[in-house]
Coordinates of C-alpha atoms in Angstrom, one line a residue:
M1 CA -0.1 0.0 0.0
E2 CA 1.4 3.4 -1.0
V3 CA 0.9 6.5 1.0
K4 CA 1.6 10.1 -0.1
E5 CA 5.3 10.4 -1.1
Q6 CA 5.8 13.3 1.3
L7 CA 4.7 11.4 4.3
K8 CA 7.8 9.2 3.9
S9 CA 10.0 12.1 5.0
L10 CA 8.2 12.7 8.2
K11 CA 8.5 11.2 11.7
P12 CA 5.5 11.2 14.2
Y13 CA 5.6 14.0 16.8
E14 CA 7.8 12.8 19.7
P15 CA 6.5 14.1 23.1
G16 CA 8.5 14.1 26.4
K17 CA 9.2 10.6 27.8
P18 CA 6.4 9.3 30.1
I19 CA 7.2 9.3 33.8
E20 CA 6.3 5.6 34.3
Q21 CA 8.5 4.5 31.5
V22 CA 11.5 6.4 33.0
K23 CA 10.9 4.9 36.5
E24 CA 10.8 1.5 35.1
Q25 CA 13.9 1.9 32.8
F26 CA 16.2 3.2 35.5
G27 CA 14.6 1.7 38.6
L28 CA 13.6 5.0 40.1
T29 CA 10.9 5.7 42.6
K30 CA 10.6 9.5 41.9
V31 CA 10.8 11.3 38.5
I32 CA 10.3 14.9 37.8
K33 CA 9.1 15.8 34.3
L34 CA 10.0 19.3 33.1
A35 CA 9.9 18.5 29.4
S36 CA 6.4 19.3 27.9
N37 CA 5.7 22.8 29.2
E38 CA 2.9 21.6 31.3
N39 CA 1.5 23.6 34.3
P40 CA 3.2 22.1 37.4
Y41 CA 0.3 23.4 39.6
G42 CA -2.3 21.4 37.6
C43 CA -5.6 23.0 37.0
S44 CA -8.1 25.0 39.0
D45 CA -10.2 23.2 41.6
K46 CA -13.3 24.5 39.8
V47 CA -12.2 22.3 36.8
K48 CA -12.2 19.2 38.8
Q49 CA -15.7 19.9 40.1
A50 CA -16.9 20.6 36.6
I51 CA -15.4 17.4 35.3
Q52 CA -17.0 15.4 38.1
E53 CA -20.4 16.8 37.3
E54 CA -20.1 15.9 33.6
L55 CA -19.0 12.2 34.2
E56 CA -22.8 11.1 33.9
S57 CA -22.9 12.3 30.3
L58 CA -20.0 10.4 28.8
A59 CA -22.3 8.4 26.5
I60 CA -23.7 11.6 24.8
Y61 CA -21.8 13.2 22.0
P62 CA -20.3 16.7 22.7
D63 CA -21.8 19.9 21.2
G64 CA -20.0 19.9 17.9
Y65 CA -20.2 23.8 17.8
S66 CA -18.9 24.2 21.4
A67 CA -21.8 26.7 21.9
E68 CA -21.5 27.2 25.6
L69 CA -17.7 27.3 25.6
R70 CA -17.9 29.7 22.5
K71 CA -20.1 32.1 24.4
Q72 CA -17.7 32.2 27.3
V73 CA -14.5 32.6 25.4
A74 CA -16.1 35.4 23.1
K75 CA -17.0 37.3 26.2
H76 CA -13.5 36.7 27.9
V77 CA -11.5 37.6 24.8
G78 CA -13.9 40.4 23.6
V79 CA -15.0 39.2 20.2
K80 CA -18.1 38.0 18.5
E81 CA -19.0 34.3 18.8
N82 CA -18.6 33.7 15.0
Q83 CA -14.9 34.9 15.3
L84 CA -14.0 31.7 16.9
I85 CA -13.1 28.2 15.9
F86 CA -12.3 25.3 18.4
G87 CA -9.9 22.5 18.0
N88 CA -8.5 19.4 19.7
G89 CA -5.7 21.6 21.0
S90 CA -4.4 24.6 19.1
D91 CA -2.3 22.3 17.0
N92 CA -5.6 21.0 15.5
I93 CA -6.3 24.5 14.3
I94 CA -2.9 24.5 12.6
Q95 CA -4.0 21.3 10.9
I96 CA -7.3 22.9 9.9
L97 CA -5.6 26.0 8.5
S98 CA -3.1 23.9 6.6
R99 CA -5.7 21.7 5.1
S100 CA -7.8 24.8 4.1
L101 CA -5.1 26.9 2.5
L102 CA -2.0 24.9 1.6
S103 CA -1.4 22.7 -1.4
E104 CA 1.2 21.9 -4.0
G105 CA 2.3 24.9 -6.0
F106 CA 1.9 27.3 -3.0
N107 CA 4.2 28.1 -0.1
T108 CA 4.2 29.0 3.6
V109 CA 6.7 31.1 5.5
M110 CA 7.9 30.3 9.1
A111 CA 10.7 31.1 11.5
S112 CA 13.2 28.3 12.2
P113 CA 13.6 26.8 14.8
S114 CA 10.0 27.2 15.8
F115 CA 7.0 25.0 16.7
S116 CA 7.4 21.8 14.6
Q117 CA 3.8 21.4 13.5
Y118 CA 3.8 24.3 11.1
R119 CA 6.4 22.5 9.0
H120 CA 4.9 19.1 9.6
N121 CA 1.5 20.0 8.2
A122 CA 2.9 22.0 5.3
V123 CA 4.8 18.8 4.2
I124 CA 1.7 16.7 4.4
E125 CA 0.0 19.3 2.1
N126 CA 2.9 19.3 -0.3
A127 CA 3.4 23.0 -0.1
E128 CA 6.7 24.7 -0.4
I129 CA 8.3 25.6 3.0
R130 CA 10.3 28.8 3.3
E131 CA 12.0 28.7 6.8
I132 CA 13.8 31.8 7.9
E133 CA 16.5 31.5 10.6
L134 CA 16.0 33.0 13.9
V135 CA 18.3 35.9 15.0
D136 CA 19.3 35.8 18.7
G137 CA 16.2 33.7 19.2
R138 CA 13.9 36.1 17.5
H139 CA 11.8 36.0 14.3
N140 CA 13.7 37.7 11.5
L141 CA 10.5 39.6 10.5
D142 CA 12.2 41.7 7.7
K143 CA 13.5 38.6 5.9
M144 CA 10.2 36.7 6.4
A145 CA 8.3 39.7 4.7
D146 CA 10.8 39.6 1.9
S147 CA 10.1 35.9 1.5
I148 CA 6.5 36.4 0.8
D149 CA 5.4 36.3 -2.9
S150 CA 2.1 35.7 -4.9
K151 CA 2.2 32.0 -4.1
T152 CA 2.4 32.5 -0.2
K153 CA -0.7 31.4 1.6
I154 CA 0.3 31.4 5.3
V155 CA 3.0 33.1 7.4
W156 CA 3.4 31.5 11.0
L157 CA 4.4 33.7 13.9
C158 CA 5.1 31.8 17.2
N159 CA 4.6 34.5 19.8
P160 CA 6.4 33.9 22.1
N161 CA 8.4 31.5 20.2
N162 CA 8.9 27.9 21.1
P163 CA 11.7 26.8 21.7
T164 CA 13.3 30.1 22.6
G165 CA 10.6 31.9 24.7
V166 CA 11.5 35.2 22.9
Y167 CA 8.6 37.4 21.8
I168 CA 7.5 39.8 19.0
S169 CA 6.5 43.3 20.3
E170 CA 3.3 45.1 19.3
E171 CA 5.3 47.6 17.2
E172 CA 7.2 44.9 15.5
L173 CA 4.0 42.9 14.7
I174 CA 2.1 46.0 13.3
N175 CA 5.1 46.8 11.1
F176 CA 5.2 43.4 9.8
L177 CA 1.5 43.2 9.1
N178 CA 1.6 46.4 7.2
K179 CA 4.2 44.7 4.8
V180 CA 2.1 41.5 4.2
P181 CA -0.4 41.4 1.3
K182 CA -4.0 41.3 2.5
D183 CA -4.6 37.9 0.8
V184 CA -1.8 36.3 2.9
L185 CA -2.9 34.8 6.2
V186 CA -0.7 35.6 9.2
V187 CA -1.1 33.3 12.2
S188 CA -0.1 34.6 15.6
D189 CA 0.4 31.5 17.7
E190 CA 0.0 32.6 21.3
A191 CA 0.0 29.3 23.2
Y192 CA 1.8 30.9 26.1
Y193 CA -0.2 34.0 26.1
E194 CA -1.3 33.8 29.8
Y195 CA 2.3 33.7 31.0
V196 CA 3.6 36.8 29.2
T197 CA 4.5 39.8 31.3
A198 CA 6.2 42.1 28.7
E199 CA 4.3 45.5 28.6
D200 CA 4.9 45.8 24.9
Y201 CA 3.5 42.3 24.0
P202 CA 0.8 42.8 21.2
N203 CA -2.9 43.2 22.0
S204 CA -3.5 41.1 18.9
V205 CA -7.2 40.9 19.2
A206 CA -7.4 44.7 19.0
L207 CA -5.7 44.4 15.6
L208 CA -8.3 42.2 14.0
D209 CA -10.4 44.9 12.6
Q210 CA -7.4 46.6 11.1
F211 CA -5.9 43.4 9.7
P212 CA -8.5 40.8 8.6
N213 CA -5.8 38.6 7.4
L214 CA -4.6 38.0 11.0
L215 CA -5.6 34.8 13.0
I216 CA -4.8 34.2 16.6
L217 CA -4.2 30.8 18.2
R218 CA -4.6 30.2 21.9
T219 CA -4.9 27.1 24.1
F220 CA -6.1 25.7 27.4
S221 CA -3.2 23.3 27.5
K222 CA -0.5 25.5 29.1
A223 CA -1.4 27.9 31.8
Y224 CA -5.0 26.5 32.3
G225 CA -3.5 23.1 33.0
L226 CA -5.9 21.2 30.7
A227 CA -3.3 19.5 28.4
A228 CA -4.9 16.1 28.8
L229 CA -8.3 17.4 27.6
R230 CA -7.0 19.1 24.4
V231 CA -9.0 22.4 23.9
G232 CA -7.6 25.1 21.8
Y233 CA -9.1 27.9 19.8
G234 CA -8.6 30.3 17.0
I235 CA -9.7 34.1 16.8
G236 CA -10.1 35.8 13.5
N237 CA -12.2 37.5 10.9
E238 CA -15.8 36.2 10.6
E239 CA -15.5 35.4 6.9
L240 CA -12.3 33.5 7.3
I241 CA -13.7 31.4 10.2
R242 CA -16.8 30.7 8.1
L243 CA -14.7 29.5 5.2
I244 CA -12.4 27.1 7.3
E245 CA -15.0 25.6 9.4
P246 CA -15.8 22.8 6.9
A247 CA -12.3 21.5 7.5
R248 CA -13.0 21.0 11.1
E249 CA -14.0 17.5 12.3
P250 CA -17.5 17.3 13.6
F251 CA -16.8 16.6 17.3
N252 CA -13.2 17.8 17.7
T253 CA -13.6 18.9 21.2
N254 CA -15.0 16.5 23.9
R255 CA -17.6 17.1 26.6
L256 CA -15.2 17.0 29.4
G257 CA -12.9 19.4 27.7
Q258 CA -15.5 21.9 26.9
K259 CA -17.0 21.9 30.5
A260 CA -13.4 22.0 32.0
A261 CA -12.3 24.9 29.7
I262 CA -15.5 27.0 30.8
A263 CA -14.5 26.4 34.5
A264 CA -11.0 27.2 33.9
L265 CA -11.8 30.4 32.1
N266 CA -13.9 31.5 35.2
D267 CA -10.9 31.2 37.6
Q268 CA -8.6 33.9 36.6
T269 CA -7.2 34.1 40.1
F270 CA -5.6 30.7 39.6
I271 CA -4.1 32.0 36.3
E272 CA -2.6 35.1 38.0
T273 CA -1.2 32.8 40.7
C274 CA 0.4 30.5 38.2
K275 CA 1.8 33.5 36.3
K276 CA 3.4 35.0 39.4
L277 CA 4.9 31.6 40.5
N278 CA 6.3 31.0 36.9
R279 CA 8.2 34.3 37.0
E280 CA 9.7 33.3 40.3
G281 CA 10.7 30.0 38.9
L282 CA 12.2 31.5 35.9
K283 CA 14.4 33.7 38.1
Q284 CA 15.7 30.5 39.8
Y285 CA 17.0 29.5 36.4
Y286 CA 18.3 33.0 35.6
D287 CA 20.3 33.0 38.8
F288 CA 21.7 29.6 38.2
C289 CA 22.8 30.6 34.5
E290 CA 24.5 33.8 35.9
Q291 CA 26.3 31.7 38.5
F292 CA 27.7 29.3 35.9
G293 CA 28.1 31.8 33.0
L294 CA 25.5 30.0 30.9
E295 CA 23.9 31.8 28.0
Y296 CA 20.0 31.7 27.9
F297 CA 17.1 33.4 26.2
P298 CA 15.0 35.5 28.7
S299 CA 11.5 33.9 28.4
Q300 CA 8.0 35.1 28.2
T301 CA 6.9 31.5 28.6
N302 CA 6.8 28.7 31.2
F303 CA 10.1 27.2 29.8
I304 CA 13.6 28.3 29.3
L305 CA 16.2 27.3 26.8
I306 CA 19.8 27.3 28.3
D307 CA 23.0 26.7 26.3
F308 CA 25.3 24.3 28.2
Q309 CA 28.0 24.2 25.4
R310 CA 28.0 20.5 25.5
D311 CA 26.1 17.8 23.6
A312 CA 22.5 18.2 24.5
D313 CA 21.5 14.5 24.1
E314 CA 24.4 13.4 26.4
L315 CA 23.3 15.9 29.2
F316 CA 19.7 14.9 28.7
Q317 CA 20.5 11.3 29.2
K318 CA 22.6 11.9 32.4
L319 CA 19.6 13.9 33.8
L320 CA 17.2 11.1 32.7
E321 CA 19.2 8.5 34.7
K322 CA 18.9 10.8 37.8
G323 CA 15.1 11.1 37.4
F324 CA 14.6 14.3 35.5
I325 CA 12.9 14.5 32.1
V326 CA 13.8 17.7 30.1
R327 CA 13.9 18.3 26.4
S328 CA 17.1 18.0 24.5
G329 CA 17.7 20.9 22.2
K330 CA 19.3 18.7 19.5
A331 CA 15.7 18.0 18.0
L332 CA 14.8 21.6 18.5
G333 CA 17.7 23.1 16.4
F334 CA 19.9 23.9 19.4
P335 CA 22.2 20.9 19.7
T336 CA 24.0 22.2 22.8
S337 CA 21.0 23.4 24.7
L338 CA 18.3 22.0 27.0
R339 CA 14.7 23.3 27.1
I340 CA 13.5 23.1 30.6
T341 CA 9.8 23.6 31.7
V342 CA 9.5 25.8 34.8
G343 CA 8.3 23.6 37.6
T344 CA 7.4 24.2 41.2
E345 CA 10.1 25.9 43.5
E346 CA 11.1 22.5 44.9
E347 CA 11.4 20.9 41.4
N348 CA 13.4 23.7 40.0
E349 CA 15.8 23.6 42.9
A350 CA 16.1 19.8 42.6
L351 CA 17.0 20.0 38.9
I352 CA 19.4 22.9 39.4
Q353 CA 21.2 21.2 42.2
T354 CA 21.6 18.1 40.0
L355 CA 22.8 20.3 37.2
R356 CA 25.4 22.0 39.5
E357 CA 26.8 18.5 40.3
L358 CA 27.0 17.6 36.7
L359 CA 28.7 20.8 35.6
S360 CA 31.1 20.6 38.5

């Protein structure tokens, strides 16, 4: 049986190693996972209650239109309900957009290294991929703009960028959007939006009226702590949302996920607490890097990319054997770096102490 030729060049997405697998492999009783940018504080207690109440309805299909969740998100974000599209995580929206707009003979522009699923889905659709190298961890927006031509369908902006954690400011974003032809879609992927503290980070929703070719991605997987339930959404122009909706699967968000997301949205105190604790956790890593003279990117996310100036896979393996799961930068385009999720204060200190011992 033959599959599409372009699929033969792809590998399935590789998530962080499961905790139980690492325990069994190395005979460990405790493992700390700081690899997948999950919220170490879990989710709001309101979410747990909402899930419990919904358990009696598991035999019933979810609302395919996510009507109740749609109403709550529209109110929270400040847009009309028909400006939203929901997905099985925001990467599902990436898939929907790629399926809707990309095909052979057209191209898409993205930064590199950045989130792998932009490229992955473009390959599946057999579109030309134009990757523009980061400069000091930042999108090279001028060169990205220069790479756009009459065959360009989508430009991907990961803001803040994964894996560097560096962001595009509002001024930079507006200047870029002014250079992009109106028939080219610009996607601002804001998966880590809730963690951002930079004062000049874009209020992208306010730009939608001025730039109808802008679409924003957000998710409940990160700060809201609902990674297991897979709920993400896109915010955009009403006409664009109407046109791409047919590419969405009928029931691509589940009942538990919808109810949990509503409850999570209604506990912003939890989000603010997580945001504060995350900044404190980042400072632990900043201080460690300063102590050892290690280069890193100041992060607007819940992870940090640190350059250890040694083979990332080897350091990853040594940490794994000691019960710490992080992400090797080798697969992310930074072969001597580790991407580390910010954990609790205790988790961060435990990892930092182990790194001190390894570096010494």
